[in-house]
């Protein structure tokens, strides 16, 4: 009686523990039906917007961060390999129900007695761990083990043993292939033996099975692990998978894993074994990838990602047809631009092109393309990187929406308060500069003052309207680029400048037909959300075109390399702090797009890496290729717009505001309407400087082309034009509170490590009329008298500007 009571109590404790585990971990388990992909042939065909075949969708299985798209059926894998793997990894595979209790008990005993923790996971559990629970990264935790066991039982109820074994052979990690991992039997057979998986002999199969637990280490120590092959052959005989004669013959069969030079004796022993070229594994793998890899890889991956939650795996891989918004010309141009891109060592990229009038995605490139098969990670849609100064046009356009004008001026001087950003060169003029000038030169200080006056909550709301997600604690740093976004998100946000202020959520798929021609999915008609009124969108576009066209390259123009002959172009560069991320986002009448360049794992790029010189030409080549063959068209100008030449720059205005006096602002909300563009006022962060009326020094910016054309968008809505955007995540670095503006190399940053204060402005001499003082602080783009006529110094080569010493230099966060 006492024993039964103890037993009952123990059972209650166990039941309570299981119930608690289920309550904590069992309610959000993934579906085992996700592994249905193994049933499908991969013959679903994908077409572009013109109806041309651009690829087929192949089912894939994820193994941690890697994906295998070359899934093989059981008949395509050597039966010797299947038998060797079962004996090596899970001898009771065909008798247990998903969890090998004996194997687990053996692992626990071994762990206690020999201090050698052995997992004891069955093949079924390993399939679960490497697919459905890949996000847990194989950590040996109670949560993972519990979920693993529950899903293993479910997997056994939904699939037979051969299907589960086949899944395992398609997803298991088999070593480092250089540019990509060796995943699955097909890749392993090709990497190690230059064979198809179906052609592996017993000796080769046993070798591959013995290296599974630690492929990188065991591959490099052939002699040390050769005895394991003898042991595995013996156990295969015991399990009835091979005869003794077959085992003996396999032991004597010479094998030559890639990269090894091996001398064999007739009895199966080694005369010599030398690893000469371990890189041969990757070379073999790339030969496989080159033969089977279809183009348009990143676009097709994004199509899968969009459709899976809508129609499910069975319909997606069931052999039907998918019609997309891809432009084959734009995709080819973007891929060629990626291949031609001259990036810093170790850097990669992402690019997205969208169609402004519908939100359809025209092209996606998720990595720097080389001769090797690229990573499966798609930076165009999945990455979230700080956007730097490419966010500024969104803030400036918000100001225009609130009634500001391009000719309004903002103080270029340090900010009061705890947040202390700087201009990229850590210099400031102490003057009121026009909004147009500030954006053309990507000045941080005036930008932050604009954000101060508009209010960060107002800016955050506008960013959300544009499909972007501002960080919860961005504060004023949000105005100069701590927002994280993907190239597709930025392309969609910028498209609003080209279509009159309408935001379209990016989409890729138009229609899906099943294998029998039935309609499985039709995209609803695109429904735009108005984020700018048409006049505001035009004024913002006018400023974007100024960034590309106002300054020549010698004058320090940040985006001159974005120009496309015959086409109007607007855009903005962006560089984040420590040169971690380089951006260019821009628009033409029929294509909007964005390009990001950086390190996949995060980290700084070289000091010479500038956003105007690296991502901008990539964007230009991709978009120019997308537009090739089209008749150049103009942006559609709304009614109620007029132009005034202000300081030699042709600026767009609302007709009702064109002749209003410019307003001078310092971020406090206080306005002054009369004092000229560079009227000096009290510096909020400094002692009051002497007054300095407008010097009326002409801004040497090159005037824009006379008046923008008033033609309508050419070919809007037709399939032979181009672009559009979509979505997602990581990137490895925490938000930097003070991103760089564009093209700011560290070489332009003075060294203040010794705390030497900057010189105070010299006393101003009398003005031309003998009364007003004439400022001596040079305009940042005033021609250098030491240069030939018409030449301007690069921004990094400008002579140091005299600045007022900051009273709290230690509080200023320097920008490189």
Coordinates of C-alpha atoms in Angstrom, one line a residue, residues 281-686:
X281 CA 35.2 20.9 -51.3
X282 CA 33.9 24.4 -52.1
X283 CA 35.1 24.2 -55.7
X284 CA 33.1 21.0 -56.3
X285 CA 30.1 22.5 -54.5
X286 CA 30.2 25.6 -56.7
X287 CA 30.4 23.5 -59.8
X288 CA 27.2 21.9 -58.6
X289 CA 25.6 25.3 -57.9
X290 CA 26.7 26.7 -61.3
X291 CA 25.1 23.9 -63.1
X292 CA 21.8 24.0 -61.3
X293 CA 21.4 27.5 -60.1
X294 CA 18.7 29.5 -61.9
X295 CA 18.9 33.2 -62.2
X296 CA 16.5 35.5 -60.4
X297 CA 17.2 33.6 -57.2
X298 CA 16.3 36.4 -54.7
X299 CA 13.1 37.4 -56.5
X300 CA 11.9 33.8 -56.5
X301 CA 12.7 33.4 -52.8
X302 CA 10.7 36.5 -52.1
X303 CA 7.8 35.1 -54.1
X304 CA 7.9 32.0 -51.9
X305 CA 7.9 34.1 -48.8
X306 CA 4.9 36.2 -49.9
X307 CA 2.8 33.2 -51.1
X308 CA 3.5 30.6 -48.3
X309 CA 1.2 32.2 -45.7
X310 CA -1.5 32.8 -48.4
X311 CA -1.8 29.5 -50.2
X312 CA 0.4 27.0 -48.3
X313 CA 3.2 24.7 -49.3
X314 CA 1.0 22.1 -51.1
X315 CA -0.4 24.7 -53.5
X316 CA 2.9 26.6 -53.8
X317 CA 4.9 23.5 -54.9
X318 CA 2.0 21.6 -56.6
X319 CA 3.1 22.3 -60.2
X320 CA 1.1 25.3 -61.1
X321 CA 1.9 28.8 -62.5
X322 CA 2.8 32.0 -60.7
X323 CA 2.5 35.3 -62.5
X324 CA 4.6 38.1 -60.9
X325 CA 5.3 41.8 -61.4
X326 CA 9.0 41.2 -62.1
X327 CA 10.5 43.0 -65.0
X328 CA 13.0 40.6 -66.5
X329 CA 15.0 43.5 -67.9
X330 CA 15.1 45.3 -64.5
X331 CA 16.1 42.0 -62.7
X332 CA 18.9 41.3 -65.2
X333 CA 20.2 44.9 -64.9
X334 CA 20.1 44.7 -61.1
X335 CA 22.0 41.4 -61.1
X336 CA 24.6 42.7 -63.6
X337 CA 25.0 45.9 -61.4
X338 CA 25.7 43.6 -58.4
X339 CA 28.2 41.6 -60.3
X340 CA 30.0 44.8 -61.6
X341 CA 29.9 46.5 -58.1
X342 CA 33.3 47.4 -56.8
X343 CA 32.8 46.8 -53.0
X344 CA 35.2 46.9 -50.2
X345 CA 36.7 43.6 -49.2
X346 CA 34.2 41.6 -47.1
X347 CA 31.2 43.8 -48.0
X348 CA 28.0 42.7 -49.6
X349 CA 24.8 44.5 -50.7
X350 CA 21.1 44.5 -51.3
X351 CA 19.0 46.3 -54.0
X352 CA 15.3 46.6 -54.7
X353 CA 13.5 48.3 -57.6
X354 CA 9.8 49.0 -57.5
X355 CA 7.1 50.5 -59.7
X356 CA 5.8 53.8 -58.3
X357 CA 2.3 53.6 -59.8
X358 CA 1.4 50.2 -58.3
X359 CA 3.9 49.0 -55.7
X360 CA 4.9 46.0 -57.8
X361 CA 8.5 44.8 -57.2
X362 CA 10.4 44.9 -60.4
X363 CA 13.8 43.5 -59.2
X364 CA 15.5 42.2 -56.1
X365 CA 19.1 41.4 -55.5
X366 CA 20.0 40.2 -52.0
X367 CA 23.8 39.8 -52.1
X368 CA 26.9 40.8 -54.0
X369 CA 26.9 38.3 -56.9
X370 CA 30.1 36.6 -57.8
X371 CA 30.9 33.4 -59.6
X372 CA 29.9 31.4 -56.5
X373 CA 26.3 30.6 -55.5
X374 CA 25.3 33.5 -53.2
X375 CA 24.0 33.1 -49.7
X376 CA 20.3 32.5 -49.2
X377 CA 20.0 35.5 -47.0
X378 CA 18.2 38.3 -48.9
X379 CA 19.4 41.7 -47.8
X380 CA 16.9 43.4 -50.2
X381 CA 13.9 42.2 -48.1
X382 CA 15.1 40.6 -44.9
X383 CA 17.9 43.0 -43.7
X384 CA 17.2 45.9 -41.3
X385 CA 20.0 48.4 -41.5
X386 CA 20.3 52.0 -40.3
X387 CA 19.5 54.3 -43.2
X388 CA 21.6 57.3 -42.3
X389 CA 21.0 60.5 -44.2
X390 CA 18.7 58.9 -46.7
X391 CA 16.0 59.5 -44.2
X392 CA 16.4 63.3 -44.4
X393 CA 14.2 63.9 -47.5
X394 CA 11.3 62.4 -45.6
X395 CA 11.8 64.9 -42.8
X396 CA 12.3 67.8 -45.1
X397 CA 9.1 66.9 -47.1
X398 CA 7.2 66.7 -43.8
X399 CA 8.3 70.3 -43.1
X400 CA 7.1 71.3 -46.6
X401 CA 3.8 69.6 -45.8
X402 CA 3.5 71.8 -42.7
X403 CA 3.9 75.0 -44.7
X404 CA 7.7 75.4 -44.8
X405 CA 9.4 76.5 -48.0
X406 CA 12.7 75.4 -49.6
X407 CA 13.9 78.9 -49.2
X408 CA 13.3 79.0 -45.5
X409 CA 16.5 79.0 -43.4
X410 CA 17.6 77.0 -40.5
X411 CA 20.5 77.7 -38.1
X412 CA 23.6 75.7 -38.7
X413 CA 25.1 75.7 -35.2
X414 CA 25.4 73.3 -32.3
X415 CA 22.3 72.1 -30.5
X416 CA 21.5 72.9 -26.9
X417 CA 20.7 70.1 -24.6
X418 CA 22.1 66.6 -23.8
X419 CA 21.9 65.3 -27.4
X420 CA 24.9 66.8 -29.3
X421 CA 25.1 65.7 -33.0
X422 CA 27.6 67.2 -35.4
X423 CA 27.9 67.8 -39.1
X424 CA 30.0 65.2 -40.9
X425 CA 33.1 67.3 -40.8
X426 CA 32.5 68.4 -37.2
X427 CA 32.3 72.1 -38.3
X428 CA 29.5 74.5 -38.5
X429 CA 29.0 78.0 -40.0
X430 CA 26.9 79.6 -37.3
X431 CA 24.6 80.9 -40.2
X432 CA 21.1 80.4 -41.3
X433 CA 21.2 78.2 -44.4
X434 CA 18.3 77.4 -46.7
X435 CA 16.6 74.0 -46.5
X436 CA 17.7 73.3 -50.0
X437 CA 21.3 74.1 -49.2
X438 CA 21.1 72.0 -46.0
X439 CA 19.8 68.9 -47.9
X440 CA 22.2 69.3 -50.8
X441 CA 25.1 69.3 -48.3
X442 CA 23.5 66.8 -46.0
X443 CA 24.0 69.0 -42.9
X444 CA 23.0 67.3 -39.6
X445 CA 22.7 70.4 -37.4
X446 CA 19.9 72.1 -39.4
X447 CA 18.2 68.8 -39.9
X448 CA 18.0 68.1 -36.2
X449 CA 16.6 71.6 -35.6
X450 CA 13.9 70.9 -38.2
X451 CA 13.1 67.7 -36.2
X452 CA 13.0 69.7 -33.0
X453 CA 10.4 72.2 -34.4
X454 CA 8.2 69.6 -36.1
X455 CA 8.3 67.2 -33.2
X456 CA 9.6 63.6 -33.2
X457 CA 6.1 62.1 -32.6
X458 CA 4.9 63.8 -35.8
X459 CA 7.8 62.5 -37.8
X460 CA 7.4 59.0 -36.4
X461 CA 3.7 59.0 -37.4
X462 CA 4.8 60.0 -41.0
X463 CA 7.4 57.2 -41.1
X464 CA 4.8 54.6 -40.1
X465 CA 2.5 55.9 -42.9
X466 CA 5.4 55.3 -45.3
X467 CA 5.7 51.6 -44.2
X468 CA 8.7 52.2 -41.9
X469 CA 9.1 51.3 -38.3
X470 CA 10.8 53.9 -36.2
X471 CA 12.7 52.7 -33.1
X472 CA 10.8 53.1 -29.8
X473 CA 13.5 55.4 -28.3
X474 CA 15.0 57.1 -31.4
X475 CA 14.5 60.7 -30.2
X476 CA 16.2 63.4 -32.2
X477 CA 18.7 60.9 -33.6
X478 CA 15.9 59.6 -35.8
X479 CA 16.1 62.7 -37.9
X480 CA 19.6 61.8 -39.1
X481 CA 19.1 58.1 -39.7
X482 CA 18.9 55.7 -36.7
X483 CA 15.8 54.2 -38.4
X484 CA 16.5 50.6 -39.6
X485 CA 14.9 49.5 -42.9
X486 CA 15.4 47.2 -45.8
X487 CA 16.2 48.4 -49.4
X488 CA 12.6 47.3 -50.4
X489 CA 11.1 49.4 -47.6
X490 CA 13.1 52.5 -48.6
X491 CA 12.3 52.0 -52.3
X492 CA 8.6 51.9 -51.4
X493 CA 8.9 55.1 -49.3
X494 CA 10.8 57.0 -52.0
X495 CA 8.2 55.9 -54.6
X496 CA 5.8 58.3 -53.1
X497 CA 7.8 61.2 -54.5
X498 CA 7.3 59.9 -58.0
X499 CA 3.6 59.1 -58.0
X500 CA 2.1 62.3 -56.4
X501 CA 2.3 61.2 -52.7
X502 CA 0.7 57.7 -52.7
X503 CA 2.1 54.8 -50.7
X504 CA 1.7 51.3 -52.2
X505 CA 2.7 48.4 -50.0
X506 CA 5.2 46.3 -52.1
X507 CA 3.9 43.2 -53.8
X508 CA 5.4 40.6 -56.0
X509 CA 2.6 38.2 -57.1
X510 CA -0.3 38.9 -59.4
X511 CA -1.9 35.6 -59.8
X512 CA -1.4 31.9 -59.0
X513 CA -2.9 29.0 -61.0
X514 CA -3.0 25.4 -59.8
X515 CA -1.7 22.4 -61.8
X516 CA -5.1 22.0 -63.6
X517 CA -5.4 25.7 -64.4
X518 CA -7.7 26.7 -61.5
X519 CA -7.2 30.1 -59.9
X520 CA -5.7 29.7 -56.5
X521 CA -4.9 33.4 -55.8
X522 CA -5.4 36.7 -57.4
X523 CA -3.9 39.9 -55.9
X524 CA -6.4 42.5 -55.0
X525 CA -6.2 45.7 -56.9
X526 CA -3.5 47.8 -55.3
X527 CA -5.0 50.3 -52.9
X528 CA -2.7 53.2 -52.2
X529 CA -2.6 55.3 -49.0
X530 CA -2.1 59.0 -49.5
X531 CA 0.9 60.1 -47.4
X532 CA 1.6 63.5 -49.1
X533 CA -0.7 65.8 -51.0
X534 CA 0.4 66.1 -54.6
X535 CA 2.0 69.5 -54.2
X536 CA 4.0 68.4 -51.2
X537 CA 5.2 65.3 -53.0
X538 CA 6.3 67.5 -55.9
X539 CA 8.2 70.0 -53.6
X540 CA 10.0 67.0 -52.0
X541 CA 10.8 65.6 -55.4
X542 CA 12.2 69.0 -56.4
X543 CA 14.6 68.9 -53.4
X544 CA 15.6 65.3 -54.3
X545 CA 16.4 66.4 -57.8
X546 CA 18.5 69.2 -56.3
X547 CA 20.6 66.7 -54.4
X548 CA 21.4 65.0 -57.7
X549 CA 21.8 68.1 -59.9
X550 CA 22.5 71.3 -57.9
X551 CA 26.2 70.6 -57.4
X552 CA 28.7 69.2 -59.7
X553 CA 31.1 66.6 -58.5
X554 CA 34.0 69.1 -58.1
X555 CA 31.6 71.3 -56.1
X556 CA 31.0 68.4 -53.7
X557 CA 27.8 67.1 -55.2
X558 CA 26.8 64.0 -53.2
X559 CA 24.8 62.1 -55.8
X560 CA 26.0 63.3 -59.2
X561 CA 26.7 59.7 -60.1
X562 CA 23.0 58.8 -60.0
X563 CA 22.3 60.9 -63.1
X564 CA 20.8 58.9 -66.1
X565 CA 21.2 60.6 -69.5
X566 CA 17.8 61.6 -70.8
X567 CA 15.9 60.9 -67.6
X568 CA 15.0 63.1 -64.6
X569 CA 16.5 61.6 -61.4
X570 CA 16.1 62.5 -57.8
X571 CA 17.7 60.8 -54.8
X572 CA 19.7 60.9 -51.6
X573 CA 22.8 59.2 -50.3
X574 CA 23.2 57.9 -46.7
X575 CA 26.1 56.9 -44.5
X576 CA 25.9 55.7 -40.9
X577 CA 28.3 56.3 -38.1
X578 CA 31.7 54.6 -38.4
X579 CA 30.8 53.9 -42.1
X580 CA 28.9 50.8 -41.3
X581 CA 26.1 51.3 -43.9
X582 CA 26.1 53.0 -47.2
X583 CA 22.9 53.8 -49.0
X584 CA 21.4 55.4 -52.1
X585 CA 17.7 55.7 -52.6
X586 CA 16.2 57.4 -55.6
X587 CA 13.4 57.8 -58.1
X588 CA 12.7 58.3 -61.8
X589 CA 9.2 58.6 -63.3
X590 CA 8.8 54.9 -63.7
X591 CA 11.3 53.3 -61.3
X592 CA 12.0 53.8 -57.6
X593 CA 14.8 51.9 -55.9
X594 CA 17.3 51.7 -53.1
X595 CA 20.7 50.1 -52.7
X596 CA 22.5 49.2 -49.4
X597 CA 26.1 48.2 -49.0
X598 CA 27.8 47.0 -45.8
X599 CA 29.2 43.9 -44.1
X600 CA 26.8 41.1 -43.5
X601 CA 27.9 40.6 -39.9
X602 CA 28.1 44.4 -39.3
X603 CA 31.2 46.4 -38.7
X604 CA 32.9 49.4 -40.3
X605 CA 33.9 49.7 -43.9
X606 CA 37.2 51.4 -44.9
X607 CA 37.5 55.2 -44.5
X608 CA 37.5 55.6 -48.3
X609 CA 34.1 54.0 -48.7
X610 CA 31.7 56.8 -49.6
X611 CA 27.9 56.5 -50.4
X612 CA 28.2 58.7 -53.4
X613 CA 30.8 56.4 -54.9
X614 CA 29.7 52.9 -54.0
X615 CA 26.0 52.3 -53.8
X616 CA 25.0 55.3 -56.0
X617 CA 26.7 53.9 -59.2
X618 CA 25.1 50.5 -58.5
X619 CA 21.7 52.2 -58.3
X620 CA 22.4 54.1 -61.5
X621 CA 23.4 51.0 -63.5
X622 CA 20.5 49.0 -62.2
X623 CA 17.9 51.7 -62.9
X624 CA 19.5 52.7 -66.3
X625 CA 19.3 49.1 -67.3
X626 CA 15.7 48.8 -66.2
X627 CA 14.8 51.9 -68.3
X628 CA 16.8 50.9 -71.4
X629 CA 14.6 50.8 -74.5
X630 CA 11.9 53.0 -72.9
X631 CA 11.0 56.5 -74.2
X632 CA 12.2 59.0 -71.6
X633 CA 9.3 60.5 -69.7
X634 CA 8.9 63.3 -67.1
X635 CA 7.4 63.4 -63.6
X636 CA 3.8 64.5 -63.5
X637 CA 3.7 68.1 -62.1
X638 CA 0.5 68.9 -60.2
X639 CA -1.3 72.2 -60.7
X640 CA -0.6 75.1 -58.3
X641 CA 3.2 74.9 -58.6
X642 CA 5.5 77.8 -59.7
X643 CA 9.2 78.5 -59.6
X644 CA 11.5 81.2 -58.3
X645 CA 15.3 81.5 -58.7
X646 CA 16.6 81.8 -55.2
X647 CA 20.3 82.3 -54.7
X648 CA 20.9 81.0 -58.3
X649 CA 18.9 77.9 -57.7
X650 CA 15.5 77.2 -59.4
X651 CA 13.2 76.1 -56.6
X652 CA 9.6 74.9 -56.7
X653 CA 7.0 76.6 -54.6
X654 CA 3.2 76.5 -54.1
X655 CA 1.8 79.4 -56.0
X656 CA 0.3 80.8 -52.8
X657 CA 3.6 80.8 -51.0
X658 CA 6.1 81.7 -53.8
X659 CA 6.5 85.3 -52.9
X660 CA 6.3 85.0 -49.2
X661 CA 9.4 86.1 -47.3
X662 CA 11.7 83.2 -46.2
X663 CA 11.3 82.3 -42.5
X664 CA 14.4 81.8 -40.4
X665 CA 14.2 79.0 -37.8
X666 CA 16.4 77.7 -35.0
X667 CA 14.4 74.7 -34.0
X668 CA 12.7 76.4 -31.1
X669 CA 9.5 77.2 -32.9
X670 CA 10.3 81.0 -33.0
X671 CA 10.3 82.4 -36.5
X672 CA 11.8 85.4 -38.2
X673 CA 10.6 86.4 -41.7
X674 CA 12.7 89.2 -42.9
X675 CA 16.4 89.0 -42.3
X676 CA 17.8 87.2 -45.4
X677 CA 18.9 83.6 -45.8
X678 CA 22.0 83.8 -43.6
X679 CA 20.7 86.2 -40.9
X680 CA 22.6 85.5 -37.7
X681 CA 20.6 85.0 -34.6
X682 CA 21.4 83.9 -31.0
X683 CA 23.0 80.5 -31.1
X684 CA 21.0 78.4 -28.7
X685 CA 24.2 76.5 -27.7
X686 CA 26.6 79.4 -27.4

